[in-house]
Steps between C-alpha positions, in 0.01 A plus 500: 500500500184701570155348538402576140807329356458206738141457381604516135763233565236285666268545202777399259575190706133402513468557127795275419340222702135546411493624140503156330218373722313829453520479121398134508194571715395795284543298182261247651240774551543692174603217270758737346866485605575841348218662695612312811846656479350848463264450794785377719700811410196716584482342845870570550451867413216527753719335767779750428250781554323369811741290703752776576210697653284224652773247574566152359194276563531180700439289191667697219459225241130463576460880490656516154278217377181656643585836344579345165180290514287810537673655200445175311127527569506855367682378190241231437222756536662724241527230242280528195346163568417588858144362492613167359774476762253569778271228367790254494605593853140481615456151360826388662402648835157344485650162424752540784255651751681832510369851552604798287790718609853367477625269225522138605829482689478122528422439137843352440495247781476205263752233404786750496403727786791740458475836325863514396494153352176578319659808349794292378266260321310790343819672389606165353181467295545301174384799296840656574833382369718307743743791526222751561347286773821485697586867448155621607494288813849607602386860466178453696603244760872554541492874445810466283615780274518466124879463520479227763256301289713556188800360680303191599403439136829618344313735264506881449303718741274651229392150406384427854323836528310428180406152621352634823299776334380265227406229751280737701335623182434146374342393829281812507392482135421130523302563820672203660306419819694513822437138582700202618539247219295185540683216677547319170685800355731567792765247404531644150553847642748385762826528305471872449404554865806307620718706269365824642543393863860396439585821314372698799713283728809551285467877504496481877787250511729718288366853455548657158569852619524719806715493811402156629608169352201316647132602525373256766139619475477374141648162594255473787203588279600248234549232764160576649330472163688180422398340829136602448508353151652175628214469747246561226657267243671227705515252210706728276866393500635830368320704766690309768815527290472877491430523873801277571722716281392824665527360854852373435618821337339715771682297765823680404365853539664564838841399365483684168586845635760630742461746789491799263269332250779400265441185290651172612506247218409136536850359534591755770191462716503373858271201466433502873290810429278320253146460632465131587121528535464626143736227382287234670188651345663509158620140516155391623335676205746331265413164654130570443571577136695177456231295672245619244695316232537601139777685323629805688449839340735800493421614856548155649835467319614840629389394848721192465792731420422714803477186714854404397622822657276470806622147578870583460699606805738708290580606145754219478241242607247618240419250226588731211495218247138427585417870480660524156301196386176647635562814297516283189156365592374852566633623165307219331178602678542876458769591247646835604840672477467586869472130587812436293682779682412344834619165366832668415543589868421145613726343235778737605467379860472134405750462217715811499472866411619441144203271429258749647653785300446308176125497569492865606699614196256324269224721643678830436308571179156407634272805443298423814815534712626822339424706811487217752734587784575142604665412168808720556487415871524126428768549236698722735486243778611215274777708343627598845518136603710430191739783589394715202464805722508776238209341315318435825536864604341612173205266555441610860520864394239435231277325754527802732387727216207278404347450844256754645527364852744700711600208723573283200694780331725535805557124499606492134727801544668327791551188288655716226742652751599151615608432142742795490863395451582610856209299649539150630478250214362211701206324335166624627222240513226758517246535225133570445251273667483202261133439572378835373165453328480504122 
């Protein structure tokens, strides 16, 4: 690789890391998330032009932000209401003892104090629908593609694309100020924020498409945001529930792939490779949630399910009956066909594959699961356990067609081959992770 290509690779790596923070910081300055995205892209173009010649700066993220800030100032100056904007900035600077020049870089150091978290709250503004809030934040913060977001919501890609475009337009037309909600409003806005953080985590935990089954950077970013939020809102049970859930799920990351990156499912994992530090953190967060009292919400219940796995020394020692019962509670809190599908897995482990298959079969006509890869995967696993190998092979083949992740496709194809008449007919306990998020 020559110097030019090495520099381009470095720029791409920096961009993957810094772009969400860059967009968040620019949105703070401009008050317009659409403009912030464009300014961030402008800074990237300038980096692609200059860095191969001048070299990568010592602080590449700061360089991108400084470059984009200068372009943001130019943008503000070109606006029709330039004079009014200058008056507003002048009054703010006078009140804060600032001198003209750069926008106030510390303007956001209030009760949130984190650009990314601020952007999440803005993208989750009540003027937007719940679905639009989550989709927009996943696009801006997680950098997810339209397909990845569509998979998270189990809706068509064009629907997600329309939501994102419409959300940006609504925020711009309504001139929604880029401000942190008042403390009294934060709790009401919390549910949508938690949803967004967990969707980002899930895309990292089980990637929708591409060559890799796991995208650790997304899991890490979601965990970081969750921990920050827990520090900011320590009296919120569900915040600690979400953090507990993510910590416990992330603890398995090192055991979820083999040497070549191939997926290793929950029941086949070497539990000695589970991260005990993350497990301790997750259980501690769950304890904090329980100590707050009150009825647990969906994230706390899912954390309880994850804790059942974390506390068990093996698949055999796992309290599957409790897990199945917790899914009943979860289905009451958040009715969803995906929750029911996960319950089918747990029931199959606790009471027999035939009982689990009854639940999975009842979901076959659910429109939301029409293209959901885990439905045929679960049915195939349960059918294989019952010795109905021809039917299982059909289901695994269908799952391989539906998935857009290459690692997952190889896994399902291998399962289909195992169900060939010449393959060993021994029951296979493997199946999708029964704590996948609804």
